[in-house]
XYZ file of C-alpha atoms in Angstrom:
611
model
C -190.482 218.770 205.307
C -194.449 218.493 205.524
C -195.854 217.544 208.598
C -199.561 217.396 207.994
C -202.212 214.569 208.280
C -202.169 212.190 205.272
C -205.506 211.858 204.311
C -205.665 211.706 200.662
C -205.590 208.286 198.655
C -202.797 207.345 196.422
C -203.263 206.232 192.873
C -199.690 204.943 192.801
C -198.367 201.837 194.135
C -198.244 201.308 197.860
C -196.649 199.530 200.448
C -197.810 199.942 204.391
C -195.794 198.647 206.858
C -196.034 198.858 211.323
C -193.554 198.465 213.628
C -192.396 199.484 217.139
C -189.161 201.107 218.075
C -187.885 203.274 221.260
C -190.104 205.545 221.715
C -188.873 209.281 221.365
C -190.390 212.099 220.142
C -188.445 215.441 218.798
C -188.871 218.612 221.310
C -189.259 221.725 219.443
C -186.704 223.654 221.402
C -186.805 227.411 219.260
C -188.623 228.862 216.190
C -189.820 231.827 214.614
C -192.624 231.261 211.940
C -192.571 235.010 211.285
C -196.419 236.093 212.463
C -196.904 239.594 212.720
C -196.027 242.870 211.006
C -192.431 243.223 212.889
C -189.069 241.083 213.237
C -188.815 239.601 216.167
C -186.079 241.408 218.183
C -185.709 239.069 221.184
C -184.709 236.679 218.921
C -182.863 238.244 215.601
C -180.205 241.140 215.649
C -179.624 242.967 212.791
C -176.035 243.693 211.872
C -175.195 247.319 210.301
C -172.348 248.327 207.674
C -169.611 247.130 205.470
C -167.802 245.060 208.054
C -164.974 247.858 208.256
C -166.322 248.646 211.897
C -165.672 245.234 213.454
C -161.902 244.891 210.869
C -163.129 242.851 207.928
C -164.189 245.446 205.388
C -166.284 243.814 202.567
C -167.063 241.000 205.215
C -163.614 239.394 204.296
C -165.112 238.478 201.132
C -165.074 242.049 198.909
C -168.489 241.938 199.172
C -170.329 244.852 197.974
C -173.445 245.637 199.947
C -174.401 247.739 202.963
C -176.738 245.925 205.289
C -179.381 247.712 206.827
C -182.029 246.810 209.028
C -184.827 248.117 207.010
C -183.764 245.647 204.179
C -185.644 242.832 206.269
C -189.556 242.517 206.443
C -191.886 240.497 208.210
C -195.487 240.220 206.584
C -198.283 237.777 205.488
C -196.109 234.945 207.557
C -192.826 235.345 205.756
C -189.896 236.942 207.075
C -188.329 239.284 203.284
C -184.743 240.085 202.975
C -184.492 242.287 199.976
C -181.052 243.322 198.165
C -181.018 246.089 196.419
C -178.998 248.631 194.093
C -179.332 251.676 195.723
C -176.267 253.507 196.859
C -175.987 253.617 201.083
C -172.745 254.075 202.918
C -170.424 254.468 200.228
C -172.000 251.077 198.605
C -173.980 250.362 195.604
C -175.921 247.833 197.038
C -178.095 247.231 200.363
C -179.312 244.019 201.576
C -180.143 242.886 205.277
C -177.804 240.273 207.659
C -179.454 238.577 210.604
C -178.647 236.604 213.353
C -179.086 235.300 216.804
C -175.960 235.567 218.520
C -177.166 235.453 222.780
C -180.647 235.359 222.062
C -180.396 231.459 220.635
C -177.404 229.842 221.091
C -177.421 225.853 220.745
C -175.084 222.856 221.150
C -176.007 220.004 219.463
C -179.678 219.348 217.710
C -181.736 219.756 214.626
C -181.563 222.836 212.932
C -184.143 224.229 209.913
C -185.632 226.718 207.898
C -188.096 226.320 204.878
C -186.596 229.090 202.738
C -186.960 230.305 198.669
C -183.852 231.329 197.461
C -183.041 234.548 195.496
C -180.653 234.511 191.861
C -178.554 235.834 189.334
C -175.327 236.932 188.860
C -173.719 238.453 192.146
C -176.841 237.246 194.390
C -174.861 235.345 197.722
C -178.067 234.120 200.248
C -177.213 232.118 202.900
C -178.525 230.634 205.941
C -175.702 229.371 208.595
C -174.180 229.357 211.995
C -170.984 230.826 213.748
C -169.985 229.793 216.793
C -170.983 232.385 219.967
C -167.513 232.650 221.855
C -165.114 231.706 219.759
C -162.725 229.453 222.289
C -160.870 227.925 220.019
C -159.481 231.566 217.812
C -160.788 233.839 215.021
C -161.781 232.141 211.931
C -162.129 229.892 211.276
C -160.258 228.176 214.204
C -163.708 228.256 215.681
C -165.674 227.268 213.286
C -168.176 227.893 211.053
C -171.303 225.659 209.233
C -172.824 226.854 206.509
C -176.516 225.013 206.504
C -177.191 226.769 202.607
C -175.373 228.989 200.743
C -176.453 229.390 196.525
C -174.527 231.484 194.237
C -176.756 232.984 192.180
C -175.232 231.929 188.961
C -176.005 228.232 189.703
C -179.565 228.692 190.706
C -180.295 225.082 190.877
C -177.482 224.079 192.792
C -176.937 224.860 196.941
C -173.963 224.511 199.053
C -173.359 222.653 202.457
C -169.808 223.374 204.391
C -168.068 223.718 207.301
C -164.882 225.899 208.096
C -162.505 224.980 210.107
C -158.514 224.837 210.641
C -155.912 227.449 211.001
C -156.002 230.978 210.635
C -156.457 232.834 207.069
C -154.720 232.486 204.722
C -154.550 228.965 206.164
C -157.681 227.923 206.782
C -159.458 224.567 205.430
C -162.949 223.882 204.303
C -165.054 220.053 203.485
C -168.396 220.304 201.419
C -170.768 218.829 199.052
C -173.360 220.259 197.283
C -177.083 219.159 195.804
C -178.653 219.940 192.449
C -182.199 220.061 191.589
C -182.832 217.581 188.683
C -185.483 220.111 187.792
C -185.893 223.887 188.170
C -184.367 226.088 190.144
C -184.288 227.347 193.892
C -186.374 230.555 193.131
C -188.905 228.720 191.866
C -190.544 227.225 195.478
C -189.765 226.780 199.047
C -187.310 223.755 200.379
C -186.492 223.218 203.663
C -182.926 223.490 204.697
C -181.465 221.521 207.606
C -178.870 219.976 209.871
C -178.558 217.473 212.260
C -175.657 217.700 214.659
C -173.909 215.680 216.938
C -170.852 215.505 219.263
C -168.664 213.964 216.513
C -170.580 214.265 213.306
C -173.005 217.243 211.190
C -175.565 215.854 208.198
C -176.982 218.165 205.410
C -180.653 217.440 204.647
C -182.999 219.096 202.008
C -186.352 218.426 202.155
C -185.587 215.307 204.741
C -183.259 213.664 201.939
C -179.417 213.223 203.609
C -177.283 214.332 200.884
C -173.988 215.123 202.867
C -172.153 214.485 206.057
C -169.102 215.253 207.915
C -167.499 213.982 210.729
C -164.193 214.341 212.597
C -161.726 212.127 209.669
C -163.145 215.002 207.606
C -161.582 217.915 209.236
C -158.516 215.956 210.679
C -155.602 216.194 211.957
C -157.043 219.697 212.451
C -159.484 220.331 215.739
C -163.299 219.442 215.495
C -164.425 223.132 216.538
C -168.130 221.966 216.630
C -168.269 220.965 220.312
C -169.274 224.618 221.395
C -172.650 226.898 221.286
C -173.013 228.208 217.779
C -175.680 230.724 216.587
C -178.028 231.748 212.936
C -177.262 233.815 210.103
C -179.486 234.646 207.417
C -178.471 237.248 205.305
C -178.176 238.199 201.318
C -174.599 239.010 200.068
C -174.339 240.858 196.716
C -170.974 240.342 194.987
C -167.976 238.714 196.842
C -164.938 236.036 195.769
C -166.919 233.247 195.624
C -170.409 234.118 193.309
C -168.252 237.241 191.740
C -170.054 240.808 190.954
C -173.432 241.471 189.551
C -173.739 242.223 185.818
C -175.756 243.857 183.247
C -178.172 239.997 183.583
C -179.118 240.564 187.396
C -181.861 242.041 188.520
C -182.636 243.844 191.514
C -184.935 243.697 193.915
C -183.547 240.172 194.952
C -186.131 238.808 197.602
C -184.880 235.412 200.212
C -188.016 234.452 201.439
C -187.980 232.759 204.854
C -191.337 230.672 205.852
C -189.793 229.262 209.413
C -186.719 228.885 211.738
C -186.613 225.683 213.932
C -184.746 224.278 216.333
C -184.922 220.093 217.880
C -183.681 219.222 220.498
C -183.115 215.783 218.384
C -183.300 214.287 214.666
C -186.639 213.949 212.939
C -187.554 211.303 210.344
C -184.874 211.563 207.504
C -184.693 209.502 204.167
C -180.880 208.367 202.985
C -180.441 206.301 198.992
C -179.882 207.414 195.883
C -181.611 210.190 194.039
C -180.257 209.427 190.352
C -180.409 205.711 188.858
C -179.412 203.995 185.850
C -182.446 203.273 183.690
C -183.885 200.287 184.718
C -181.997 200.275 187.597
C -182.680 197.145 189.989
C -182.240 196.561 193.439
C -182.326 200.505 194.948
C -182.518 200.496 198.820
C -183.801 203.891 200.661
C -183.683 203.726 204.636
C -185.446 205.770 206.841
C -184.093 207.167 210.224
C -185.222 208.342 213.387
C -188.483 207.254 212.763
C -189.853 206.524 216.645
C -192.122 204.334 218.230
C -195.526 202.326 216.997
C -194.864 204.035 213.498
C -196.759 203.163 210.314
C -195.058 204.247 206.947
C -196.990 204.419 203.541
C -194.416 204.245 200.619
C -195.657 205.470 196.764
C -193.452 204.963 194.049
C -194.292 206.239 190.120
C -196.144 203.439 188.433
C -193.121 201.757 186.138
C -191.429 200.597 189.473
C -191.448 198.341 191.968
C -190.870 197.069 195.618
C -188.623 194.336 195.812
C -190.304 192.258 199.015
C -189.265 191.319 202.126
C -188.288 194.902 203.279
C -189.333 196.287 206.975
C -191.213 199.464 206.928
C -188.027 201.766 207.622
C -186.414 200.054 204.924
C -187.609 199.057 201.143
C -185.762 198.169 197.787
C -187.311 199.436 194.582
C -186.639 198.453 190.702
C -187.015 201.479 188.751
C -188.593 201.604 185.013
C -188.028 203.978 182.452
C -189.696 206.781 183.901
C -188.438 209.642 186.702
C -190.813 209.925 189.468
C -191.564 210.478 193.350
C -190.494 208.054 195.942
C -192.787 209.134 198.882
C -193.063 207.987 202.322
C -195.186 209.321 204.683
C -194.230 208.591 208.651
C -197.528 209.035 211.010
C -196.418 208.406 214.834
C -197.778 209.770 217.973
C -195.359 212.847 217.346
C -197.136 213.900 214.513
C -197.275 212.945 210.379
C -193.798 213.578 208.292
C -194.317 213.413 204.770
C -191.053 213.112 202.483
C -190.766 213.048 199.144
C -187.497 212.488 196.748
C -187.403 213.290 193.205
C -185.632 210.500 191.816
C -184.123 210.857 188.025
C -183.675 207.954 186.009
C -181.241 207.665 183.514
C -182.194 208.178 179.793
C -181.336 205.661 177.203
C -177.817 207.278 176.430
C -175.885 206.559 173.248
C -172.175 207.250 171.785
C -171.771 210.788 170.708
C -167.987 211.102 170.073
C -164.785 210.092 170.927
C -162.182 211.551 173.066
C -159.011 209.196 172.342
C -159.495 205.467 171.131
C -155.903 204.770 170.419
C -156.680 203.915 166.673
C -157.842 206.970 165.776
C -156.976 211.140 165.727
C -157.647 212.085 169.659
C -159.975 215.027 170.295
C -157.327 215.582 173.499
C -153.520 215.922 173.917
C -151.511 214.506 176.067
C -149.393 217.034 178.688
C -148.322 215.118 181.469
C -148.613 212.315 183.424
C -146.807 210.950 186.662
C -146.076 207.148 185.534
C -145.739 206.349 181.584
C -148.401 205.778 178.812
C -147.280 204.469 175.989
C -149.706 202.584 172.928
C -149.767 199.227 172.882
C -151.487 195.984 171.079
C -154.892 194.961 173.224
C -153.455 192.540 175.988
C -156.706 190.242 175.692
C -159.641 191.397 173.573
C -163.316 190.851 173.925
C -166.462 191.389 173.675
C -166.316 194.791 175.305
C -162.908 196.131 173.282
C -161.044 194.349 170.365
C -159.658 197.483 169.518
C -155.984 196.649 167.727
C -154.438 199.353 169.730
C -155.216 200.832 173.281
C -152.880 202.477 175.865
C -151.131 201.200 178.387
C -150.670 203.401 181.632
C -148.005 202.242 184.426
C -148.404 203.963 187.376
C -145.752 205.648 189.172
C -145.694 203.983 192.675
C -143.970 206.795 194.076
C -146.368 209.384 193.728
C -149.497 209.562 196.339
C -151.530 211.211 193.662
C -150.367 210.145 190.622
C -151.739 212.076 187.498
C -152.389 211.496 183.999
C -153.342 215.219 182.348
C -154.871 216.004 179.231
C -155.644 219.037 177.339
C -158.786 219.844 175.246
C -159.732 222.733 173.484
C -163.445 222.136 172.179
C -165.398 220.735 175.340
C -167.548 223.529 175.243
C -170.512 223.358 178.012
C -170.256 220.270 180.185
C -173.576 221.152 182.513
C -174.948 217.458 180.722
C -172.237 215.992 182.470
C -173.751 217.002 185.689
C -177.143 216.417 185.071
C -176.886 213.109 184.235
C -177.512 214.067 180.124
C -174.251 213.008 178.827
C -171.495 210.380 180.815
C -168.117 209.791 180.260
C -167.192 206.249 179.375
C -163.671 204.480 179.660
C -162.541 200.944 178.745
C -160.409 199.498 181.545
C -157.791 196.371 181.365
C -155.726 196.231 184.701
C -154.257 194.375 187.060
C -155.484 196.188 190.123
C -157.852 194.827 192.546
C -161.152 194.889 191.780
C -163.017 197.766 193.849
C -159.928 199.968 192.170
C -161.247 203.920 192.159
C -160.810 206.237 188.737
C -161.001 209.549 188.843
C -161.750 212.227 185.877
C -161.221 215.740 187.072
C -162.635 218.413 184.953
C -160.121 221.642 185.274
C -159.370 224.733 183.933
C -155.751 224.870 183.342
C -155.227 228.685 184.115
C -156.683 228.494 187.877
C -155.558 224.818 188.280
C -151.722 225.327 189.498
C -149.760 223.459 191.996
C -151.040 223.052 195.317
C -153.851 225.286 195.574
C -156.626 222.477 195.540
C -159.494 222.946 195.282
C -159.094 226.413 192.939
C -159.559 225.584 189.544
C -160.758 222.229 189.853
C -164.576 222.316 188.029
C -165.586 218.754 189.015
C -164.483 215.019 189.645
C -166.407 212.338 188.286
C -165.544 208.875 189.683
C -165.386 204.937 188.338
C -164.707 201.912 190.653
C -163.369 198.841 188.636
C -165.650 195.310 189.252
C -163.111 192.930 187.200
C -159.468 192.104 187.240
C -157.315 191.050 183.923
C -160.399 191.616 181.841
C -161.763 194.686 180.014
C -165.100 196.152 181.315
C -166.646 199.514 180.180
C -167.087 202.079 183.290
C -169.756 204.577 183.520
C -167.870 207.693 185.327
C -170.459 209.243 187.896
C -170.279 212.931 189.193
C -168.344 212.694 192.574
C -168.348 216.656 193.555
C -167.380 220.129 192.211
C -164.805 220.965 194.316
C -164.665 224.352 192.931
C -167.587 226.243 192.346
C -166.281 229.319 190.558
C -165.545 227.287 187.637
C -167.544 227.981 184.441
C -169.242 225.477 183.012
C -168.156 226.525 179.686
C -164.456 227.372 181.325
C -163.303 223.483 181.447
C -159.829 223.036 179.207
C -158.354 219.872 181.553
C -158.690 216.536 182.281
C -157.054 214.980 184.654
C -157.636 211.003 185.393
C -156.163 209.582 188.882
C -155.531 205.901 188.736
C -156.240 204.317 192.528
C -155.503 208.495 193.763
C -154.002 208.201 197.741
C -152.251 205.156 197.509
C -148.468 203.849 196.103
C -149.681 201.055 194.069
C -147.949 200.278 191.389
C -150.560 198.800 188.862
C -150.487 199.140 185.040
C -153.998 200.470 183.750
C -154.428 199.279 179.873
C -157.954 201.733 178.709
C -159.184 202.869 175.389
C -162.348 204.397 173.704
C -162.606 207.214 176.668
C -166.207 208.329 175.217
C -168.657 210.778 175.817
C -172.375 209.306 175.578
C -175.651 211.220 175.614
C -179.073 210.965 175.741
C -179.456 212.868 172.766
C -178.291 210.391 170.300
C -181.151 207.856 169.583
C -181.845 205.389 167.323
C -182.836 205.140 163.724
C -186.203 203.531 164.752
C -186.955 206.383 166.894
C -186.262 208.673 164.023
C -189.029 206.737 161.599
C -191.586 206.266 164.594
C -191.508 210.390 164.521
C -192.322 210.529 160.631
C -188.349 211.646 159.887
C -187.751 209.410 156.644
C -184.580 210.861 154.684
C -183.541 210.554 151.027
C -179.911 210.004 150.896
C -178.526 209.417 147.597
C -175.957 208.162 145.595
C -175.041 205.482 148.534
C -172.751 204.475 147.962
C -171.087 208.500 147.189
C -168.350 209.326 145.101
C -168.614 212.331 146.638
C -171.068 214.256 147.123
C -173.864 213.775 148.669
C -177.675 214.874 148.411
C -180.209 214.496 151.551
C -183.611 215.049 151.277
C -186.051 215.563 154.246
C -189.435 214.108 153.752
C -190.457 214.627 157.091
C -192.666 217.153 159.123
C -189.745 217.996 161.304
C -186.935 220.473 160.617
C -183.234 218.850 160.189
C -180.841 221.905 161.513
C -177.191 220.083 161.612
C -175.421 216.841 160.213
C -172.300 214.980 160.942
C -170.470 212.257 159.999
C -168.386 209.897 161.919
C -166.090 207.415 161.537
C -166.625 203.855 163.004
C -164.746 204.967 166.079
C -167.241 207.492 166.684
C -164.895 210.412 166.121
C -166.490 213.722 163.739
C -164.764 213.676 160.710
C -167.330 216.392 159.174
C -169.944 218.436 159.921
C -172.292 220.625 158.424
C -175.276 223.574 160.043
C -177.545 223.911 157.598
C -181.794 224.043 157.963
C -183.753 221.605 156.262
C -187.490 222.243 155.826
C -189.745 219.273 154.781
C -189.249 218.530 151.294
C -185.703 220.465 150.526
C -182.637 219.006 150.120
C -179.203 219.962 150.351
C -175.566 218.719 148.372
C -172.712 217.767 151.035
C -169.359 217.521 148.929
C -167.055 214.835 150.973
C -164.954 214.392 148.319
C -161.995 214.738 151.047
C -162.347 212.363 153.160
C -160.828 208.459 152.514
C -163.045 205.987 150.909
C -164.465 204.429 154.037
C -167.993 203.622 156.388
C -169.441 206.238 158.318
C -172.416 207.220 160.179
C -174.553 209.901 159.372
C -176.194 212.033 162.197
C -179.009 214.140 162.028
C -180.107 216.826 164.602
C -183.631 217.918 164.740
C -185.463 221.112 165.727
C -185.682 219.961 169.169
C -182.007 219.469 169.472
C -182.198 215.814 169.369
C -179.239 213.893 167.467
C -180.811 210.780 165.435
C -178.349 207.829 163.890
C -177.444 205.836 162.630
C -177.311 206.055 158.733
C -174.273 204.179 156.851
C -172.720 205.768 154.382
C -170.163 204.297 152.434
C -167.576 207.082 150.614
């Protein structure tokens, strides 16, 4: 959050609205902005050792540092805590743990810290809160909310959770997490923060809501988070969840912490969507707790738009082409809040491959399902699928969560899915009422056994059906990652969930289960970059001679049939002017499409080649 005067004049669009509301203004209850040469010790304890002393050796997590007091530095406005290797106590590593258990304790508020976050392999920072007297039991009977945790593998991607439930090995957990669209967490300062009330807890970064949790979430267990709780901040190395440091991390590891706040109420927030389709129309953003005789400036990047007839805590936008920063900037009598969202649109995404199309050999295999698939003749083709063949699924009404699994053995590294690079894609014929949910769970089969949910379970990516009796194409978007320790090269699973949590009964007809990217473009684009290609004799009895008489270099080519499934591929560097011979002479005389992947990793199509 920036809270500064705005005084500088936008070049982007702007909209400027007044308006009066109850007037409150946030009380700055507690902070520590870190002046001086020395931590604070009427507000921050440091915490010594392993954990053995006080019966959970390795901090119940097996994690491997000693913290030490020393390990945490206050200078030039910053408060430092440093891991590193250095062998203290019986441990290879030291690092520092903070908190402020009876010197602030607090029911109920705003809660914040501006923080940059150290990485790599093994690195665990966190900044969270534990409840004072634990009334209810150990943990995590009493609770526990984690504000930020990051495992260092996943550098651009923080944690928000709370603990709650019975006592280990029974405990229960609820999070969500947030990704940057671009860099990583080491790379600047974000601000951190919760807002929490008697029956709910929202996870902010940089003002933007991006998670809450309320009592549904943790029941029928207790809501623990009625009580005083107090701060952590503190540097793990090693542990369960990030695993052990390797030969890639590097030590020192520095969390730098800019401020710790505390209010008695919620500040100016913004809530909407931080990833839209390209071109996406009809956006709404909201902002809350914005108090009394407000005026709010809103920017937006210059290929979108304000939809009118929005009040100034409220505005709908139509994005271009282009990624950009929604900004609005609050001024009360308080003071000035100025928050900005990165907002990603979509690129222009194309059909790389095919999973399973029904018609065609499947890149997966069947293993199990709950109801029955079987192949069938399209029920009612159109303009979205007049495939001859597509399966038909018939859910098993019996089973809460029915499942349809698949295996696949060649997914390789499925971070595009997250980003927002690549998409999965389904065809869907059913029955069931529209508003019908879809699930794709990415797994890894070895971790992902039985009962113990989440373990194992990568991510879920989620469709919601808009038609009934009629085939429309879904768009799968990323739901959560339920388990973090997942690889994103370790995925071997899918799993799709047909209307998961109920005992419908509905048949689900789908076909061409795609992935899309925005790495595939068009021919056109390919000429407009001075990439012109030779291909000759096309028709091919064949083989097959392509000639590059562009400036860029061609590195890899594939062919695919008109399903979109590789039928052959082929690594090879082409300089401008060379050429190489591809002998095909295997596969069927048929149509297929030629892609070509530049130096810059970008997949161009679509050539026709007839064998």
């Amino acid at each position: 959050m920036y809270r500064s005067i705005f005084t500088s004049a936008y070049l982007l669009l702007l909209l400027l609205f007044t308006f009066n509301l109850s007037a409150q203004c946030p009380t700055l209850v507690w902070e520590d902005n870190f002046d001086g040469t020395t931590l604070d010790n009427t507000k921050w304890t440091p915490q010594i050792g392993d954990g053995c002393d006080i019966g959970i050796c390795g901090w119940g997590n097996n994690e491997l540092q000693w913290y030490q007091a020393q390990n945490a530095t206050v200078e030039n406005g910053l408060l430092k805590i440093t891991a590193r290797r250095e062998n203290v106590g019986g441990k290879n590593y030291t690092s520092s743990r903070l908190r402020t258990i009876n010197k602030g304790d607090w029911k109920y508020g705003r809660f914040e810290a501006s923080i940059k976050l150290p990485t790599g392999q093994g690195i665990w920072p966190a900044f969270w809160m534990l409840p004072t007297d634990n009334v209810y039991g150990g943990w995590p009977q009493s609770g526990e909310i984690d504000i930020m945790e990051l495992i260092g593998r996943e550098p651009s991607t923080v944690h928000g959770t709370i603990h709650f439930g019975q006592a280990w090995p029974n405990n229960s957990a609820s999070g969500e997490e947030y990704m940057l669209h671009e860099g990583t967490f080491d790379d600047d300062f974000h601000e951190f923060a919760i807002e929490w009330e008697a029956n709910e807890i929202r996870w902010y970064i940089d003002d933007y809501l991006y998670a809450t949790k309320n009592r549904s979430d943790v029941s029928p267990q207790r809501w623990p988070f009625d009580q005083n709780f107090h701060f952590l901040l503190n540097v793990a190395v090693g542990g369960n969840w990030p695993g052990n440091p390797d030969g890639s991390t590097v030590f020192p590891q520095v969390m730098e912490v800019d401020y710790v706040r505390v209010y008695d109420m919620a500040t100016p927030t913004l809530k909407g969507e931080r990833a839209v389709a390209n071109r996406a129309e009809g956006v709404r953003y909201t902002l809350d707790n914005v108090p009394d005789g407000a005026t709010v400036l809103w920017t937006l990047p210059s290929d979108a738009s304000f939809v009118t007839n929005n009040d100034g805590t409220q505005v709908t936008v139509d994005w271009g082409d282009t990624s950009g920063k929604l900004t609005a900037v609050v001024e009360t009598a308080c003071e000035t809040t100025t928050i900005v969202l990165d907002v990603r649109v979509a690129p222009v995404k194309a059909k790389a491959f095919t999973f399973e199309n029904f018609d065609d050999e499947a890149r997966i295999t069947k293993i199990f399902s709950s109801g029955q698939l079987i192949e069938v003749d399209n029920p009612a083709g159109n303009s979205i699928n007049m495939s001859p063949k597509v399966g038909r699924y018939e859910r098993d009404g019996s089973a809460q969560f029915d499942i349809l699994v698949y295996e696949i053995e060649d997914l390789g590294n499925v971070s595009g899915y997250l980003s927002g690079d690549e998409d999965f894609v389904l065809d869907v014929y059913t029955d069931a009422p529209v508003g019908t949910q879809i699930l794709l769970q990415l797994e890894n089969s070895n971790l992902a056994q039985g009962d113990n949910y989440p373990r194992g379970r990568h991510s879920r990516f989620e469709a919601v059906t808009t038609t009934q009796n009629e085939w429309e194409r879904l768009t799968f978007k990323l739901l959560d990652r339920p388990d973090g320790n997942i690889s994103n090269t370790a995925v071997n699973q899918f799993v799709f969930l047909f209307a998961s949590n109920t005992f419908t009964n509905n048949t689900f007809h789908f076909d061409n289960f795609d992935s899309y990217s925005s790495n595939v473009v068009s021919t056109k684009e390919l000429q407009n970059a001075a990439a012109v290609l030779t291909i000759s004799p096309n028709p091919t009895n064949g083989r097959l001679t392509i000639q590059n008489k562009s400036t860029l270099e061609l590195v890899q080519f594939r062919l695919l049939d008109v399903s979109g499934r590789v039928v052959d591929s082929l690594k090879q560097r082409l300089m401008e002017g060379t050429s190489l011979d591809w002998d095909l002479s295997r596969l069927p005389s048929n149509s297929y499409i030629l892609q070509v992947m530049d130096e810059n990793n970008r997949w161009y199509n679509q050539f026709i080649i007839t064998r």
